[in-house]
Each structure stands twice: as structure tokens, then as C-alpha cells.
Amino acid sequence: QKEVEQNSGPLSVPEGAIASLNCTYSDRGSQSFFWYRQYSGKSPELIMFIYSNGDKEDGRFTAQLNKASQYVSLLIRDSQPSDSATYLCAVIRNTGGFKTIFGAGTRLFVKA
Amino acid sequence: GAVVSQHPSRVICKSGTSVKIECRSLDFQATTMFWYRQFPKKSLMLMATSNEGSKATYEQGVEKDKFLINHASLTLSTLTVTSAHPEDSSFYICSADPRGGGSSYGYTFGSGTRLTVV
């Protein structure tokens, strides 16, 4: 089992729709959770971080965390073609020392 | 915001030569920096953790004698790919956590270096 799992996609949504990206993690002691966006040929950029159970909203982005289910998601409202990218879920694992573990990423296509 | 500068952005070198990649934190001090490589359509693979003033910590399977890391100051880490071979061709990315320590608001990444060994 991978430590951080994401559906590789591609996930295709029409412009204006809600894109839902999911991530599960294996280390129950993990405390910090991040979503990064990576455009093709570019390095990742941080979109959001979340520490507490529940929802965290920032503009069109909402991160959702459920520690009991070891599940974190990212919702993108009013998706735009410019949102087309690979979204990486990352988790800081506390077991064995602090270490950031990245998922393999979900490719998102927003169709105009 | 926190900025990490990485140079060069692209480099083509001949097989057998060495290539140095620099990673600088421009507006914060980074006692720790991270080096990743990424193959096309694959995720980030952590190669090593660079620690200022001490030896780097390499991930399992990464040859420390091939990928030399030097973190001589609080703002500069370098990765040298020695005796490069075509299979070393990849996208190399550095990152740092502006907060450091165990509490993080996420990493800031450099712009990456596309290495092609011919």
C-alpha cells in the first residue's frame, strides 16, 4: 500500500463544473496535509494546506479533511481551463520523523 | 512570499561530465532543503535532504557518490550530478520550507532543472 494514494486520472470536467480530487493516506498519525498544483514542465506550487478536520476554503478551492477516514480532498469550483494541471497531495508523516510524502498526482483536464 | 531560485533551468551535457545545480532561498534562511527528481508523468521522488553544515541524508537507492550535495550556507544548496549518463536525464527540483522545523505551511519549490545527458 502506498503511503499517499491518488487516482492518477485523467479527470475530465467541463468548464464551470466542480472538480473533486481525492487522496488517502496510510499513516494515522499524520498531522499536516497539502495540495500542490503542477503544470506540465513546471515545478509544483502550493495551493492549500489543512490541519484540522472539516473544510477549509480559499477562493474557488476547498480542502476537506477527515482524519478518521484518513482522507483528504480538494474541490475546485467553477473550474477553468487554466486549472488543467496535475494536482499533488502531500502529507507530513510523523512516524519515524517528520517527512513529507507526495502522492503520484491526479491529472485534471477542464474542457472549454 | 518565500522564493526559491534554482539554476540552471535547462542543461544539456555530454555523457561522463558533471553538472552542478544551484538552489537558493532568496528571502528566508533554509537550514534544510530537499532535492527531488521527476520523470515524465511521474510523481516527485525525494532523492536527499540537504542539511546546512552537515552531510546530506540520502533516500534508499540514491547513490551519494553520484549525486553530491553541498549545503554550505543557510541560503544555498547545490546538487552535482557526477559522471552523468543518459539515464540521469530528468527534471530535478529543489524545495525548502520557509518555516522549517516540524510545523509547516508547505514547501516552496525552485523552478526546476531539466537535465539532458547526450
Tab-separated table of C-alpha atoms in Angstrom:
chain	number	residue	atom	x	y	z
A	1	GLN	CA	0.000	0.000	0.000
A	2	LYS	CA	1.331	3.405	-0.963
A	3	GLU	CA	1.607	5.921	1.834
A	4	VAL	CA	-0.318	8.554	-0.118
A	5	GLU	CA	-2.671	7.372	-2.811
A	6	GLN	CA	-4.364	9.350	-5.538
A	7	ASN	CA	-6.276	8.358	-8.611
A	8	SER	CA	-3.933	9.142	-11.492
A	9	GLY	CA	-6.795	10.201	-13.719
A	10	PRO	CA	-7.112	11.907	-16.015
A	11	LEU	CA	-10.148	13.561	-14.507
A	12	SER	CA	-12.036	15.499	-17.138
A	13	VAL	CA	-14.640	18.112	-16.229
A	14	PRO	CA	-16.404	20.777	-18.278
A	15	GLU	CA	-15.640	24.427	-17.717
A	16	GLY	CA	-17.669	25.830	-14.837
A	17	ALA	CA	-18.157	22.473	-13.124
A	18	ILE	CA	-16.806	21.341	-9.772
A	19	ALA	CA	-13.689	19.202	-9.897
A	20	SER	CA	-13.248	16.809	-6.990
A	21	LEU	CA	-9.807	15.400	-6.294
A	22	ASN	CA	-9.285	12.720	-3.663
A	23	CYS	CA	-6.385	11.437	-1.623
A	24	THR	CA	-5.981	8.794	1.068
A	25	TYR	CA	-3.022	8.281	3.383
A	26	SER	CA	-1.851	5.393	5.474
A	27	ASP	CA	-0.108	6.948	8.489
A	28	ARG	CA	-2.845	7.663	11.015
A	29	GLY	CA	-0.512	9.953	12.951
A	30	SER	CA	-0.124	12.393	10.070
A	31	GLN	CA	-0.892	15.970	11.056
A	32	SER	CA	-0.432	18.230	8.058
A	33	PHE	CA	-1.899	17.943	4.599
A	34	PHE	CA	-1.186	19.871	1.432
A	35	TRP	CA	-2.349	20.250	-2.123
A	36	TYR	CA	0.087	21.339	-4.820
A	37	ARG	CA	-0.604	22.148	-8.443
A	38	GLN	CA	1.928	21.281	-11.114
A	39	TYR	CA	1.653	22.452	-14.685
A	40	SER	CA	3.371	20.376	-17.321
A	41	GLY	CA	7.095	21.052	-17.362
A	42	LYS	CA	6.925	23.254	-14.287
A	43	SER	CA	7.605	22.722	-10.605
A	44	PRO	CA	4.811	22.311	-8.043
A	45	GLU	CA	3.208	25.283	-6.375
A	46	LEU	CA	1.341	25.193	-3.092
A	47	ILE	CA	-2.416	25.705	-3.312
A	48	MET	CA	-3.654	24.896	0.159
A	49	PHE	CA	-2.787	23.294	3.439
A	50	ILE	CA	-5.135	21.924	6.068
A	51	TYR	CA	-4.506	20.655	9.577
A	52	SER	CA	-7.944	20.197	11.165
A	53	ASN	CA	-10.909	18.017	10.332
A	54	GLY	CA	-13.520	19.720	8.223
A	55	ASP	CA	-13.423	22.162	5.360
A	56	LYS	CA	-11.081	24.993	4.544
A	57	GLU	CA	-11.999	27.394	1.778
A	58	ASP	CA	-9.773	29.740	-0.219
A	59	GLY	CA	-11.403	31.352	-3.210
A	60	ARG	CA	-12.545	28.650	-5.614
A	61	PHE	CA	-10.654	25.967	-3.704
A	62	THR	CA	-11.922	23.948	-0.748
A	63	ALA	CA	-9.828	21.385	1.066
A	64	GLN	CA	-11.616	18.756	3.105
A	65	LEU	CA	-10.005	16.591	5.756
A	66	ASN	CA	-11.358	13.535	7.536
A	67	LYS	CA	-8.691	12.086	9.792
A	68	ALA	CA	-10.888	9.203	10.946
A	69	SER	CA	-11.178	8.018	7.368
A	70	GLN	CA	-7.617	9.138	6.512
A	71	TYR	CA	-8.967	11.044	3.586
A	72	VAL	CA	-8.291	14.499	2.196
A	73	SER	CA	-9.862	16.068	-0.843
A	74	LEU	CA	-9.700	19.201	-2.937
A	75	LEU	CA	-12.733	20.753	-4.582
A	76	ILE	CA	-12.308	23.287	-7.354
A	77	ARG	CA	-15.447	25.280	-8.028
A	78	ASP	CA	-16.172	26.980	-11.345
A	79	SER	CA	-13.344	25.050	-12.972
A	80	GLN	CA	-11.423	26.911	-15.649
A	81	PRO	CA	-9.253	25.584	-18.482
A	82	SER	CA	-6.323	27.199	-16.666
A	83	ASP	CA	-6.919	24.768	-13.800
A	84	SER	CA	-5.826	21.919	-16.065
A	85	ALA	CA	-2.763	20.519	-14.347
A	86	THR	CA	-1.593	17.690	-12.140
A	87	TYR	CA	-2.611	18.025	-8.510
A	88	LEU	CA	-0.333	16.500	-5.920
A	89	CYS	CA	-1.499	15.545	-2.460
A	90	ALA	CA	1.192	15.685	0.224
A	91	VAL	CA	1.195	14.560	3.821
A	92	ILE	CA	3.672	15.185	6.603
A	93	ARG	CA	4.191	11.830	8.195
A	94	ASN	CA	5.158	11.915	11.850
A	95	THR	CA	6.159	8.287	12.207
A	96	GLY	CA	9.914	7.939	12.048
A	97	GLY	CA	10.437	11.679	11.991
A	98	PHE	CA	8.826	14.456	10.034
A	99	LYS	CA	8.818	13.675	6.350
A	100	THR	CA	6.663	14.952	3.515
A	101	ILE	CA	5.253	12.207	1.362
A	102	PHE	CA	3.799	13.083	-2.041
A	103	GLY	CA	1.129	11.208	-3.893
A	104	ALA	CA	1.607	10.413	-7.549
A	105	GLY	CA	-0.822	13.139	-8.559
A	106	THR	CA	-4.145	13.379	-10.380
A	107	ARG	CA	-4.225	14.888	-13.843
A	108	LEU	CA	-7.131	17.257	-14.310
A	109	PHE	CA	-8.456	18.436	-17.667
A	110	VAL	CA	-11.001	21.218	-17.773
A	111	LYS	CA	-12.722	21.317	-21.136
A	112	ALA	CA	-13.709	24.697	-22.530
B	1	GLY	CA	6.296	35.418	-0.276
B	2	ALA	CA	9.095	32.917	0.088
B	3	VAL	CA	11.107	32.408	-3.067
B	4	VAL	CA	13.459	29.602	-4.014
B	5	SER	CA	15.655	30.258	-7.007
B	6	GLN	CA	17.067	27.323	-8.972
B	7	HIS	CA	19.649	27.454	-11.743
B	8	PRO	CA	20.135	26.477	-14.458
B	9	SER	CA	16.643	25.844	-15.774
B	10	ARG	CA	17.914	23.675	-18.587
B	11	VAL	CA	21.229	21.988	-19.215
B	12	ILE	CA	22.483	19.617	-21.848
B	13	CYS	CA	25.717	17.835	-21.141
B	14	LYS	CA	27.809	15.091	-22.601
B	15	SER	CA	27.888	11.665	-21.058
B	16	GLY	CA	30.652	11.398	-18.472
B	17	THR	CA	30.694	15.043	-17.494
B	18	SER	CA	29.429	16.592	-14.264
B	19	VAL	CA	26.664	19.111	-13.824
B	20	LYS	CA	26.042	21.398	-10.860
B	21	ILE	CA	22.581	22.666	-9.979
B	22	GLU	CA	22.139	25.518	-7.520
B	23	CYS	CA	19.212	26.181	-5.237
B	24	ARG	CA	18.972	29.422	-3.289
B	25	SER	CA	16.429	30.668	-0.787
B	26	LEU	CA	16.126	34.361	-1.595
B	27	ASP	CA	14.228	35.830	1.326
B	28	PHE	CA	14.496	33.292	4.083
B	29	GLN	CA	17.066	31.038	5.638
B	30	ALA	CA	16.781	27.354	4.916
B	31	THR	CA	18.611	25.015	7.238
B	32	THR	CA	17.091	22.165	5.282
B	33	MET	CA	16.465	21.826	1.572
B	34	PHE	CA	15.115	18.884	-0.348
B	35	TRP	CA	16.140	17.535	-3.731
B	36	TYR	CA	13.694	15.672	-5.940
B	37	ARG	CA	13.790	14.168	-9.374
B	38	GLN	CA	10.799	13.633	-11.556
B	39	PHE	CA	10.434	11.520	-14.674
B	40	PRO	CA	7.806	12.424	-17.283
B	41	LYS	CA	4.268	11.961	-15.989
B	42	LYS	CA	5.569	10.558	-12.719
B	43	SER	CA	5.482	11.993	-9.248
B	44	LEU	CA	8.260	13.576	-7.274
B	45	MET	CA	10.873	11.224	-5.930
B	46	LEU	CA	12.783	12.523	-2.938
B	47	MET	CA	16.481	11.999	-3.518
B	48	ALA	CA	18.002	13.561	-0.453
B	49	THR	CA	17.587	16.026	2.344
B	50	SER	CA	20.251	18.698	2.414
B	51	ASN	CA	21.267	19.963	5.845
B	52	GLU	CA	23.229	23.168	6.313
B	53	GLY	CA	26.644	22.463	7.739
B	54	SER	CA	26.312	18.707	7.784
B	55	LYS	CA	26.078	15.739	5.487
B	56	ALA	CA	23.010	15.218	3.371
B	57	THR	CA	20.622	12.400	4.111
B	58	TYR	CA	20.037	10.262	1.056
B	59	GLU	CA	16.993	8.166	0.339
B	60	GLN	CA	17.361	4.473	-0.174
B	61	GLY	CA	18.647	3.622	-3.607
B	62	VAL	CA	20.158	7.043	-4.318
B	63	GLU	CA	23.918	6.935	-4.872
B	64	LYS	CA	25.511	9.555	-2.681
B	65	ASP	CA	28.769	9.445	-4.632
B	66	LYS	CA	26.942	10.165	-7.853
B	67	PHE	CA	24.646	12.871	-6.566
B	68	LEU	CA	26.829	15.133	-4.463
B	69	ILE	CA	25.010	17.593	-2.256
B	70	ASN	CA	26.601	20.573	-0.552
B	71	HIS	CA	24.710	22.909	1.751
B	72	ALA	CA	27.405	25.376	2.671
B	73	SER	CA	25.217	28.246	3.803
B	74	LEU	CA	21.726	28.931	5.072
B	75	THR	CA	20.637	30.095	1.640
B	76	LEU	CA	22.432	27.820	-0.808
B	77	SER	CA	22.362	24.116	-1.574
B	78	THR	CA	23.946	22.531	-4.628
B	79	LEU	CA	23.417	19.194	-6.310
B	80	THR	CA	26.195	17.894	-8.538
B	81	VAL	CA	25.440	15.022	-10.861
B	82	THR	CA	28.810	13.394	-11.408
B	83	SER	CA	29.779	11.323	-14.423
B	84	ALA	CA	26.359	11.851	-15.896
B	85	HIS	CA	24.777	9.206	-18.082
B	86	PRO	CA	21.703	9.349	-20.304
B	87	GLU	CA	19.640	7.592	-17.634
B	88	ASP	CA	20.294	10.572	-15.354
B	89	SER	CA	18.276	12.746	-17.718
B	90	SER	CA	15.373	14.004	-15.667
B	91	PHE	CA	13.720	17.025	-14.088
B	92	TYR	CA	15.470	17.948	-10.842
B	93	ILE	CA	13.661	20.156	-8.363
B	94	CYS	CA	14.721	21.594	-5.041
B	95	SER	CA	12.446	22.807	-2.291
B	96	ALA	CA	12.569	24.356	1.131
B	97	ASP	CA	10.144	25.005	3.932
B	98	PRO	CA	10.194	28.692	4.862
B	99	ARG	CA	9.014	27.869	8.367
B	100	GLY	CA	11.352	24.966	8.949
B	101	GLY	CA	11.009	22.683	11.924
B	102	GLY	CA	8.080	20.360	12.396
B	103	SER	CA	5.323	22.873	11.754
B	104	SER	CA	4.859	23.551	8.102
B	105	TYR	CA	2.762	25.699	5.857
B	106	GLY	CA	4.103	23.783	2.866
B	107	TYR	CA	7.146	23.827	0.689
B	108	THR	CA	8.328	26.414	-1.750
B	109	PHE	CA	9.818	24.796	-4.828
B	110	GLY	CA	12.506	26.007	-7.147
B	111	SER	CA	11.630	26.268	-10.818
B	112	GLY	CA	13.384	23.012	-11.607
B	113	THR	CA	16.266	21.979	-13.844
B	114	ARG	CA	15.737	19.927	-16.965
B	115	LEU	CA	18.869	17.833	-17.398
B	116	THR	CA	19.527	16.083	-20.680
B	117	VAL	CA	22.601	13.883	-20.976
B	118	VAL	CA	23.629	13.066	-24.528
